[in-house]
């Protein structure tokens, strides 16, 4: 873990990197195989650093980018004003149609024509429906923009063919290696064959934004990609989706608003605006009951980002424990019980006992 290896396989600035080269090349080859890519850079320490490398490679400071608003489900690095992406670049934001909960592609196109971005960003941190990558490509081509896809949240689904692969449409794709890929915390950059672009991306990662790669993490990435290539991983991802859909239905049936009306992937957003509850209070109450979710802003949220009016719920972790639809439905019911009686210590204690018993039945590690 303490071996410096600045550079790339076969082109290092340090000696003694023979085994490091083998490990990194293995990770690269497996990543390319997994996603059908011609190019892969496995060195980014995180998804945000992978995204920063894309900006550095393709843009100049002050260039216009068009990305999804953080308030509507985008990511900090897609142009939020508090991020480098909103500070160093002229960031224009698109969102969802609040009447449908879906991205309005006609509005994305209108904004692209009006602002002429150099880069169009497709991707999200909290959007439960399927992105239309051909439509994004069409819009990017209309204004002569790069199409950059951040598939961090759905990479595991993409790898198993359960979500559309953006590689045929995007100029460059990034992802994290945790989340649905279920690997170590880290980043990854992918692209189709384009020698000039590959050179720019490599230079933007090192030396542009990072020094030595974290070789222990890259070794874990290689293992992650190998696991994702196994048939069992597709079975897991399919169960992740079924569990998310089963949970979302419970919330809808119990009278809660699920943003976008449901989910096509591993996550969904529950809006608590109609109930007059805050995400902060709901998050804390569920935590006391042994259930971890995260407070999350929802479209037209009247609360601050530190308070919010929603919850973001995902199923990869519970599915890894072995939960199926029956357990997911039961869990969603317990969450609704907490929300229906927010602040009731007796309900929290009862749910805590039930949650602990279920976790005991489905341990993280089985001996």
mmCIF file of C-alpha atoms in Angstrom:
data_model
loop_
_atom_site.group_PDB
_atom_site.id
_atom_site.type_symbol
_atom_site.label_atom_id
_atom_site.label_comp_id
_atom_site.label_asym_id
_atom_site.label_seq_id
_atom_site.Cartn_x
_atom_site.Cartn_y
_atom_site.Cartn_z
ATOM 1 C CA UNK A 1 0.000 0.000 0.000
ATOM 2 C CA UNK A 2 2.964 2.373 0.342
ATOM 3 C CA UNK A 3 4.575 1.763 -3.076
ATOM 4 C CA UNK A 4 4.790 4.883 -5.207
ATOM 5 C CA UNK A 5 4.046 4.227 -8.863
ATOM 6 C CA UNK A 6 3.611 7.586 -10.585
ATOM 7 C CA UNK A 7 2.956 7.115 -14.279
ATOM 8 C CA UNK A 8 1.276 4.285 -16.155
ATOM 9 C CA UNK A 9 2.111 0.604 -16.825
ATOM 10 C CA UNK A 10 5.490 0.425 -18.555
ATOM 11 C CA UNK A 11 6.074 4.175 -18.093
ATOM 12 C CA UNK A 12 6.766 4.791 -14.407
ATOM 13 C CA UNK A 13 8.799 7.454 -12.660
ATOM 14 C CA UNK A 14 9.826 4.964 -9.958
ATOM 15 C CA UNK A 15 11.683 1.674 -10.084
ATOM 16 C CA UNK A 16 10.402 -1.554 -8.633
ATOM 17 C CA UNK A 17 7.012 -1.290 -10.311
ATOM 18 C CA UNK A 18 7.063 -4.577 -12.219
ATOM 19 C CA UNK A 19 4.323 -6.183 -10.133
ATOM 20 C CA UNK A 20 2.396 -2.922 -9.912
ATOM 21 C CA UNK A 21 2.309 -2.824 -13.714
ATOM 22 C CA UNK A 22 0.812 -6.312 -13.858
ATOM 23 C CA UNK A 23 -1.905 -5.432 -11.352
ATOM 24 C CA UNK A 24 -2.865 -2.147 -13.004
ATOM 25 C CA UNK A 25 -2.896 -3.645 -16.498
ATOM 26 C CA UNK A 26 -5.125 -6.448 -15.239
ATOM 27 C CA UNK A 27 -7.571 -3.893 -13.826
ATOM 28 C CA UNK A 28 -7.523 -1.952 -17.111
ATOM 29 C CA UNK A 29 -8.133 -5.051 -19.227
ATOM 30 C CA UNK A 30 -10.966 -6.265 -17.026
ATOM 31 C CA UNK A 31 -12.636 -2.832 -16.983
ATOM 32 C CA UNK A 32 -12.530 -2.660 -20.773
ATOM 33 C CA UNK A 33 -13.958 -6.168 -21.057
ATOM 34 C CA UNK A 34 -16.689 -5.478 -18.514
ATOM 35 C CA UNK A 35 -18.034 -2.352 -20.188
ATOM 36 C CA UNK A 36 -17.055 -2.908 -23.816
ATOM 37 C CA UNK A 37 -14.630 0.026 -23.756
ATOM 38 C CA UNK A 38 -11.481 0.593 -25.808
ATOM 39 C CA UNK A 39 -9.872 2.781 -23.132
ATOM 40 C CA UNK A 40 -9.850 2.649 -19.347
ATOM 41 C CA UNK A 41 -8.036 4.667 -16.693
ATOM 42 C CA UNK A 42 -8.257 2.982 -13.293
ATOM 43 C CA UNK A 43 -6.215 5.540 -11.333
ATOM 44 C CA UNK A 44 -8.804 8.154 -10.234
ATOM 45 C CA UNK A 45 -9.096 8.095 -6.458
ATOM 46 C CA UNK A 46 -12.827 8.885 -6.603
ATOM 47 C CA UNK A 47 -15.700 9.588 -8.938
ATOM 48 C CA UNK A 48 -15.344 13.316 -8.383
ATOM 49 C CA UNK A 49 -11.652 13.160 -9.296
ATOM 50 C CA UNK A 50 -12.500 11.154 -12.407
ATOM 51 C CA UNK A 51 -14.994 13.871 -13.332
ATOM 52 C CA UNK A 52 -12.461 16.611 -12.616
ATOM 53 C CA UNK A 53 -10.040 14.899 -14.993
ATOM 54 C CA UNK A 54 -12.659 14.969 -17.748
ATOM 55 C CA UNK A 55 -13.171 18.712 -17.269
ATOM 56 C CA UNK A 56 -9.418 19.277 -17.280
ATOM 57 C CA UNK A 57 -8.937 17.170 -20.404
ATOM 58 C CA UNK A 58 -11.752 18.591 -22.526
ATOM 59 C CA UNK A 59 -12.392 22.160 -21.378
ATOM 60 C CA UNK A 60 -10.816 25.496 -20.622
ATOM 61 C CA UNK A 61 -11.755 27.509 -17.545
ATOM 62 C CA UNK A 62 -14.861 29.534 -18.299
ATOM 63 C CA UNK A 63 -16.257 27.122 -20.895
ATOM 64 C CA UNK A 64 -19.984 26.437 -20.710
ATOM 65 C CA UNK A 65 -21.261 23.080 -19.468
ATOM 66 C CA UNK A 66 -24.847 21.851 -19.250
ATOM 67 C CA UNK A 67 -25.596 19.370 -16.467
ATOM 68 C CA UNK A 68 -28.389 18.185 -14.207
ATOM 69 C CA UNK A 69 -29.219 20.407 -11.249
ATOM 70 C CA UNK A 70 -28.205 19.059 -7.857
ATOM 71 C CA UNK A 71 -31.651 20.052 -6.583
ATOM 72 C CA UNK A 72 -33.274 17.818 -9.207
ATOM 73 C CA UNK A 73 -31.046 14.771 -8.781
ATOM 74 C CA UNK A 74 -27.730 15.745 -10.359
ATOM 75 C CA UNK A 75 -24.305 15.610 -8.733
ATOM 76 C CA UNK A 76 -22.088 18.308 -7.240
ATOM 77 C CA UNK A 77 -19.599 17.875 -10.087
ATOM 78 C CA UNK A 78 -22.237 18.451 -12.770
ATOM 79 C CA UNK A 79 -22.140 22.203 -12.314
ATOM 80 C CA UNK A 80 -23.233 22.953 -8.753
ATOM 81 C CA UNK A 81 -22.105 26.415 -7.697
ATOM 82 C CA UNK A 82 -20.324 25.111 -4.594
ATOM 83 C CA UNK A 83 -18.234 22.679 -6.677
ATOM 84 C CA UNK A 84 -15.176 23.301 -8.852
ATOM 85 C CA UNK A 85 -17.481 22.503 -11.772
ATOM 86 C CA UNK A 86 -19.618 25.528 -10.969
ATOM 87 C CA UNK A 87 -16.772 27.788 -9.874
ATOM 88 C CA UNK A 88 -14.333 27.300 -12.762
ATOM 89 C CA UNK A 89 -16.865 26.790 -15.547
ATOM 90 C CA UNK A 90 -19.994 28.542 -16.774
ATOM 91 C CA UNK A 91 -22.484 25.947 -15.568
ATOM 92 C CA UNK A 92 -26.034 25.869 -16.897
ATOM 93 C CA UNK A 93 -28.427 23.438 -15.220
ATOM 94 C CA UNK A 94 -31.354 21.357 -16.458
ATOM 95 C CA UNK A 95 -33.824 19.516 -14.243
ATOM 96 C CA UNK A 96 -36.872 17.327 -14.284
ATOM 97 C CA UNK A 97 -40.433 18.175 -15.224
ATOM 98 C CA UNK A 98 -41.954 18.353 -11.757
ATOM 99 C CA UNK A 99 -45.341 17.250 -13.087
ATOM 100 C CA UNK A 100 -43.927 13.923 -14.297
ATOM 101 C CA UNK A 101 -40.714 13.560 -12.314
ATOM 102 C CA UNK A 102 -38.893 12.851 -15.578
ATOM 103 C CA UNK A 103 -36.132 14.650 -17.457
ATOM 104 C CA UNK A 104 -37.647 16.925 -20.116
ATOM 105 C CA UNK A 105 -35.345 16.298 -23.070
ATOM 106 C CA UNK A 106 -36.973 19.050 -25.116
ATOM 107 C CA UNK A 107 -36.003 21.476 -22.347
ATOM 108 C CA UNK A 108 -32.459 20.075 -22.298
ATOM 109 C CA UNK A 109 -32.281 20.678 -26.046
ATOM 110 C CA UNK A 110 -33.687 24.207 -25.687
ATOM 111 C CA UNK A 111 -31.058 25.064 -23.069
ATOM 112 C CA UNK A 112 -28.310 23.534 -25.204
ATOM 113 C CA UNK A 113 -29.320 25.586 -28.245
ATOM 114 C CA UNK A 114 -29.576 28.743 -26.137
ATOM 115 C CA UNK A 115 -26.295 28.385 -24.229
ATOM 116 C CA UNK A 116 -24.157 26.376 -26.690
ATOM 117 C CA UNK A 117 -22.267 24.319 -24.089
ATOM 118 C CA UNK A 118 -18.926 22.789 -24.935
ATOM 119 C CA UNK A 119 -19.879 19.756 -22.835
ATOM 120 C CA UNK A 120 -23.256 18.155 -22.098
ATOM 121 C CA UNK A 121 -23.366 16.019 -18.950
ATOM 122 C CA UNK A 122 -25.709 13.064 -18.494
ATOM 123 C CA UNK A 123 -25.797 11.362 -15.119
ATOM 124 C CA UNK A 124 -27.227 11.710 -11.653
ATOM 125 C CA UNK A 125 -26.968 11.052 -7.952
ATOM 126 C CA UNK A 126 -30.709 10.730 -7.327
ATOM 127 C CA UNK A 127 -32.804 9.920 -10.419
ATOM 128 C CA UNK A 128 -34.682 6.639 -10.528
ATOM 129 C CA UNK A 129 -35.597 6.405 -14.207
ATOM 130 C CA UNK A 130 -33.604 5.340 -17.273
ATOM 131 C CA UNK A 131 -31.539 7.946 -19.119
ATOM 132 C CA UNK A 132 -32.039 8.257 -22.882
ATOM 133 C CA UNK A 133 -28.436 8.224 -24.072
ATOM 134 C CA UNK A 134 -29.287 8.374 -27.827
ATOM 135 C CA UNK A 135 -31.333 11.528 -27.147
ATOM 136 C CA UNK A 136 -28.477 13.100 -25.203
ATOM 137 C CA UNK A 137 -26.116 12.247 -28.084
ATOM 138 C CA UNK A 138 -28.507 13.867 -30.544
ATOM 139 C CA UNK A 139 -28.632 17.050 -28.469
ATOM 140 C CA UNK A 140 -24.845 17.140 -28.052
ATOM 141 C CA UNK A 141 -24.327 16.721 -31.795
ATOM 142 C CA UNK A 142 -26.826 19.483 -32.546
ATOM 143 C CA UNK A 143 -24.700 22.034 -30.678
ATOM 144 C CA UNK A 144 -21.275 20.483 -31.285
ATOM 145 C CA UNK A 145 -20.724 19.539 -27.635
ATOM 146 C CA UNK A 146 -18.874 16.684 -26.008
ATOM 147 C CA UNK A 147 -21.208 14.177 -24.349
ATOM 148 C CA UNK A 148 -19.905 13.176 -20.937
ATOM 149 C CA UNK A 149 -21.808 10.461 -19.046
ATOM 150 C CA UNK A 150 -21.349 9.933 -15.317
ATOM 151 C CA UNK A 151 -22.792 6.454 -14.690
ATOM 152 C CA UNK A 152 -21.502 6.166 -11.122
ATOM 153 C CA UNK A 153 -24.806 5.069 -9.651
ATOM 154 C CA UNK A 154 -25.779 2.487 -12.251
ATOM 155 C CA UNK A 155 -22.426 1.030 -13.341
ATOM 156 C CA UNK A 156 -23.226 -2.369 -11.852
ATOM 157 C CA UNK A 157 -26.514 -2.444 -13.736
ATOM 158 C CA UNK A 158 -24.766 -1.370 -16.944
ATOM 159 C CA UNK A 159 -22.109 -4.055 -16.511
ATOM 160 C CA UNK A 160 -24.781 -6.740 -16.382
ATOM 161 C CA UNK A 161 -26.933 -5.431 -19.226
ATOM 162 C CA UNK A 162 -29.777 -4.341 -16.944
ATOM 163 C CA UNK A 163 -29.354 -0.637 -17.781
ATOM 164 C CA UNK A 164 -28.359 0.887 -21.143
ATOM 165 C CA UNK A 165 -24.620 1.147 -21.776
ATOM 166 C CA UNK A 166 -23.608 4.762 -22.502
ATOM 167 C CA UNK A 167 -20.279 3.825 -24.158
ATOM 168 C CA UNK A 168 -21.655 3.699 -27.733
ATOM 169 C CA UNK A 169 -23.013 7.244 -27.365
ATOM 170 C CA UNK A 170 -20.672 9.149 -25.042
ATOM 171 C CA UNK A 171 -17.322 10.731 -25.793
ATOM 172 C CA UNK A 172 -16.229 9.818 -22.283
ATOM 173 C CA UNK A 173 -17.802 7.906 -19.384
ATOM 174 C CA UNK A 174 -16.894 7.968 -15.702
ATOM 175 C CA UNK A 175 -18.016 5.912 -12.755
ATOM 176 C CA UNK A 176 -17.216 5.112 -9.191
ATOM 177 C CA UNK A 177 -16.187 1.560 -8.395
ATOM 178 C CA UNK A 178 -18.300 1.279 -5.258
ATOM 179 C CA UNK A 179 -22.093 1.824 -5.295
ATOM 180 C CA UNK A 180 -23.702 -0.803 -7.555
ATOM 181 C CA UNK A 181 -20.317 -2.124 -8.738
ATOM 182 C CA UNK A 182 -19.758 -3.182 -5.117
ATOM 183 C CA UNK A 183 -16.002 -2.656 -5.231
ATOM 184 C CA UNK A 184 -13.594 -0.391 -3.337
ATOM 185 C CA UNK A 185 -14.201 3.347 -3.117
ATOM 186 C CA UNK A 186 -12.580 4.766 -6.232
ATOM 187 C CA UNK A 187 -13.069 6.134 -9.740
ATOM 188 C CA UNK A 188 -12.797 4.948 -13.338
ATOM 189 C CA UNK A 189 -12.730 6.638 -16.750
ATOM 190 C CA UNK A 190 -13.833 4.826 -19.924
ATOM 191 C CA UNK A 191 -14.010 5.729 -23.604
ATOM 192 C CA UNK A 192 -14.168 4.361 -27.112
ATOM 193 C CA UNK A 193 -11.005 4.348 -29.210
ATOM 194 C CA UNK A 194 -9.695 7.884 -29.682
ATOM 195 C CA UNK A 195 -5.905 8.184 -29.262
ATOM 196 C CA UNK A 196 -5.933 11.979 -28.910
ATOM 197 C CA UNK A 197 -8.658 11.883 -26.256
ATOM 198 C CA UNK A 198 -6.949 9.023 -24.408
ATOM 199 C CA UNK A 199 -3.726 11.022 -24.200
ATOM 200 C CA UNK A 200 -5.590 14.044 -22.815
ATOM 201 C CA UNK A 201 -7.453 11.968 -20.240
ATOM 202 C CA UNK A 202 -4.314 10.197 -19.029
ATOM 203 C CA UNK A 203 -2.493 13.512 -18.665
ATOM 204 C CA UNK A 204 -5.454 15.023 -16.825
ATOM 205 C CA UNK A 205 -5.403 12.225 -14.238
ATOM 206 C CA UNK A 206 -1.604 12.161 -13.869
ATOM 207 C CA UNK A 207 0.052 14.584 -13.545
ATOM 208 C CA UNK A 208 -2.913 16.913 -14.012
ATOM 209 C CA UNK A 209 -4.899 16.098 -10.905
ATOM 210 C CA UNK A 210 -3.143 13.353 -8.980
ATOM 211 C CA UNK A 211 0.294 12.078 -8.069
ATOM 212 C CA UNK A 212 0.872 8.448 -7.185
ATOM 213 C CA UNK A 213 -1.965 5.987 -7.764
ATOM 214 C CA UNK A 214 -3.370 4.012 -4.844
ATOM 215 C CA UNK A 215 -2.204 0.577 -5.904
ATOM 216 C CA UNK A 216 -3.966 -1.304 -3.104
ATOM 217 C CA UNK A 217 -7.241 0.209 -4.315
ATOM 218 C CA UNK A 218 -6.416 -0.561 -7.952
ATOM 219 C CA UNK A 219 -5.792 -4.191 -6.975
ATOM 220 C CA UNK A 220 -9.224 -4.229 -5.347
ATOM 221 C CA UNK A 221 -10.714 -2.699 -8.495
ATOM 222 C CA UNK A 222 -9.272 -5.587 -10.508
ATOM 223 C CA UNK A 223 -11.009 -8.019 -8.147
ATOM 224 C CA UNK A 224 -14.235 -6.005 -8.361
ATOM 225 C CA UNK A 225 -14.254 -6.151 -12.176
ATOM 226 C CA UNK A 226 -13.591 -9.897 -12.084
ATOM 227 C CA UNK A 227 -16.534 -10.426 -9.743
ATOM 228 C CA UNK A 228 -18.746 -8.252 -11.954
ATOM 229 C CA UNK A 229 -17.935 -10.472 -14.939
ATOM 230 C CA UNK A 230 -19.350 -13.533 -13.151
ATOM 231 C CA UNK A 231 -22.933 -14.738 -13.838
ATOM 232 C CA UNK A 232 -23.776 -14.444 -10.130
ATOM 233 C CA UNK A 233 -23.271 -10.685 -10.326
ATOM 234 C CA UNK A 234 -26.108 -10.327 -12.840
ATOM 235 C CA UNK A 235 -28.368 -12.345 -10.544
ATOM 236 C CA UNK A 236 -27.449 -9.956 -7.732
ATOM 237 C CA UNK A 237 -28.124 -6.829 -9.814
ATOM 238 C CA UNK A 238 -31.502 -8.128 -10.969
ATOM 239 C CA UNK A 239 -32.453 -8.680 -7.328
ATOM 240 C CA UNK A 240 -31.270 -5.159 -6.463
ATOM 241 C CA UNK A 241 -33.788 -3.753 -8.959
ATOM 242 C CA UNK A 242 -36.623 -6.032 -7.842
ATOM 243 C CA UNK A 243 -36.024 -5.068 -4.211
ATOM 244 C CA UNK A 244 -36.030 -1.344 -5.024
ATOM 245 C CA UNK A 245 -39.241 -1.642 -7.010
ATOM 246 C CA UNK A 246 -40.898 -3.669 -4.249
ATOM 247 C CA UNK A 247 -39.930 -1.072 -1.640
ATOM 248 C CA UNK A 248 -41.055 1.877 -3.756
ATOM 249 C CA UNK A 249 -44.492 0.305 -4.186
ATOM 250 C CA UNK A 250 -44.904 0.024 -0.420
ATOM 251 C CA UNK A 251 -44.252 3.748 0.009
ATOM 252 C CA UNK A 252 -46.735 4.607 -2.728
ATOM 253 C CA UNK A 253 -49.362 2.286 -1.238
ATOM 254 C CA UNK A 254 -48.814 3.883 2.181
ATOM 255 C CA UNK A 255 -49.519 7.353 0.766
ATOM 256 C CA UNK A 256 -45.998 8.680 0.248
ATOM 257 C CA UNK A 257 -44.839 10.402 -2.924
ATOM 258 C CA UNK A 258 -42.045 8.594 -4.745
ATOM 259 C CA UNK A 259 -40.330 11.040 -7.101
ATOM 260 C CA UNK A 260 -40.713 9.976 -10.755
ATOM 261 C CA UNK A 261 -43.460 7.562 -9.698
ATOM 262 C CA UNK A 262 -41.207 4.564 -9.129
ATOM 263 C CA UNK A 263 -37.791 3.235 -10.067
ATOM 264 C CA UNK A 264 -35.991 1.507 -12.930
ATOM 265 C CA UNK A 265 -32.769 1.090 -10.988
ATOM 266 C CA UNK A 266 -31.377 0.586 -7.498
ATOM 267 C CA UNK A 267 -32.660 3.702 -5.765
ATOM 268 C CA UNK A 268 -35.648 5.967 -5.315
ATOM 269 C CA UNK A 269 -36.497 9.260 -3.638
ATOM 270 C CA UNK A 270 -39.348 9.653 -1.181
ATOM 271 C CA UNK A 271 -40.769 13.167 -0.903
ATOM 272 C CA UNK A 272 -42.053 14.090 2.539
ATOM 273 C CA UNK A 273 -43.345 17.532 1.551
ATOM 274 C CA UNK A 274 -47.000 16.464 1.608
ATOM 275 C CA UNK A 275 -46.585 14.995 5.091
ATOM 276 C CA UNK A 276 -44.867 18.152 6.358
ATOM 277 C CA UNK A 277 -41.827 16.166 7.499
ATOM 278 C CA UNK A 278 -38.158 16.913 6.994
ATOM 279 C CA UNK A 279 -35.537 14.543 5.700
ATOM 280 C CA UNK A 280 -33.305 15.485 8.613
ATOM 281 C CA UNK A 281 -35.834 14.384 11.233
ATOM 282 C CA UNK A 282 -36.768 11.243 9.300
ATOM 283 C CA UNK A 283 -33.126 10.284 8.797
ATOM 284 C CA UNK A 284 -32.414 10.700 12.517
ATOM 285 C CA UNK A 285 -35.483 8.720 13.609
ATOM 286 C CA UNK A 286 -34.667 5.850 11.265
ATOM 287 C CA UNK A 287 -31.082 5.882 12.503
ATOM 288 C CA UNK A 288 -32.306 5.452 16.067
ATOM 289 C CA UNK A 289 -34.254 2.420 14.830
ATOM 290 C CA UNK A 290 -31.168 0.890 13.234
ATOM 291 C CA UNK A 291 -32.082 1.741 9.635
ATOM 292 C CA UNK A 292 -29.629 3.837 7.633
ATOM 293 C CA UNK A 293 -30.928 5.997 4.790
ATOM 294 C CA UNK A 294 -29.950 9.516 3.813
ATOM 295 C CA UNK A 295 -31.836 12.768 3.863
ATOM 296 C CA UNK A 296 -32.004 14.148 0.335
ATOM 297 C CA UNK A 297 -33.324 17.207 -1.423
ATOM 298 C CA UNK A 298 -36.338 16.657 -3.667
ATOM 299 C CA UNK A 299 -37.588 18.832 -6.561
ATOM 300 C CA UNK A 300 -39.073 22.138 -5.346
ATOM 301 C CA UNK A 301 -37.746 21.417 -1.869
ATOM 302 C CA UNK A 302 -38.673 24.226 0.562
ATOM 303 C CA UNK A 303 -35.942 23.157 2.996
ATOM 304 C CA UNK A 304 -32.196 23.779 2.941
ATOM 305 C CA UNK A 305 -29.762 21.058 1.787
ATOM 306 C CA UNK A 306 -28.894 20.411 5.445
ATOM 307 C CA UNK A 307 -32.551 19.770 6.291
ATOM 308 C CA UNK A 308 -34.283 18.627 3.058
ATOM 309 C CA UNK A 309 -37.757 17.222 2.526
ATOM 310 C CA UNK A 310 -36.872 13.778 1.258
ATOM 311 C CA UNK A 311 -35.150 10.466 1.746
ATOM 312 C CA UNK A 312 -32.953 8.596 -0.725
ATOM 313 C CA UNK A 313 -33.204 4.841 -0.372
ATOM 314 C CA UNK A 314 -31.127 2.238 -2.199
ATOM 315 C CA UNK A 315 -31.053 -1.549 -2.151
ATOM 316 C CA UNK A 316 -27.510 -2.760 -3.055
ATOM 317 C CA UNK A 317 -26.458 -3.181 0.596
ATOM 318 C CA UNK A 318 -29.539 -5.067 1.772
ATOM 319 C CA UNK A 319 -29.415 -7.232 -1.357
ATOM 320 C CA UNK A 320 -25.800 -8.097 -0.562
ATOM 321 C CA UNK A 321 -27.045 -9.377 2.804
ATOM 322 C CA UNK A 322 -29.456 -11.680 0.982
ATOM 323 C CA UNK A 323 -32.706 -9.710 1.206
ATOM 324 C CA UNK A 324 -35.311 -10.618 -1.393
ATOM 325 C CA UNK A 325 -38.648 -8.933 -2.130
ATOM 326 C CA UNK A 326 -40.330 -10.255 1.027
ATOM 327 C CA UNK A 327 -37.706 -8.767 3.346
ATOM 328 C CA UNK A 328 -37.564 -5.535 1.324
ATOM 329 C CA UNK A 329 -41.327 -5.098 1.583
ATOM 330 C CA UNK A 330 -41.184 -5.711 5.323
ATOM 331 C CA UNK A 331 -38.350 -3.210 5.717
ATOM 332 C CA UNK A 332 -40.206 -0.561 3.713
ATOM 333 C CA UNK A 333 -43.205 -1.074 5.967
ATOM 334 C CA UNK A 334 -41.089 -0.468 9.054
ATOM 335 C CA UNK A 335 -39.733 2.741 7.536
ATOM 336 C CA UNK A 336 -43.294 3.891 6.859
ATOM 337 C CA UNK A 337 -44.236 3.051 10.462
ATOM 338 C CA UNK A 338 -41.433 5.324 11.686
ATOM 339 C CA UNK A 339 -42.523 8.099 9.321
ATOM 340 C CA UNK A 340 -46.188 7.719 10.271
ATOM 341 C CA UNK A 341 -45.259 8.131 13.944
ATOM 342 C CA UNK A 342 -42.196 10.349 13.660
ATOM 343 C CA UNK A 343 -40.562 10.891 17.027
ATOM 344 C CA UNK A 344 -42.484 8.092 18.772
ATOM 345 C CA UNK A 345 -39.852 6.324 20.871
ATOM 346 C CA UNK A 346 -41.986 3.198 21.306
ATOM 347 C CA UNK A 347 -42.341 2.710 17.543
ATOM 348 C CA UNK A 348 -38.622 3.334 17.080
ATOM 349 C CA UNK A 349 -37.773 0.734 19.722
ATOM 350 C CA UNK A 350 -40.113 -1.839 18.198
ATOM 351 C CA UNK A 351 -38.688 -1.319 14.699
ATOM 352 C CA UNK A 352 -35.144 -1.434 16.098
ATOM 353 C CA UNK A 353 -35.832 -4.896 17.536
ATOM 354 C CA UNK A 354 -37.329 -6.124 14.269
ATOM 355 C CA UNK A 355 -34.476 -4.673 12.190
ATOM 356 C CA UNK A 356 -31.835 -6.211 14.458
ATOM 357 C CA UNK A 357 -33.514 -9.618 14.226
ATOM 358 C CA UNK A 358 -33.647 -9.430 10.439
ATOM 359 C CA UNK A 359 -29.979 -8.428 10.248
ATOM 360 C CA UNK A 360 -29.156 -11.391 12.468
ATOM 361 C CA UNK A 361 -31.007 -13.652 10.028
ATOM 362 C CA UNK A 362 -29.143 -12.089 7.084
ATOM 363 C CA UNK A 363 -25.584 -11.375 8.305
ATOM 364 C CA UNK A 364 -23.068 -9.496 6.190
ATOM 365 C CA UNK A 365 -20.637 -12.414 6.477
ATOM 366 C CA UNK A 366 -21.676 -16.028 6.774
ATOM 367 C CA UNK A 367 -19.253 -18.337 8.533
#
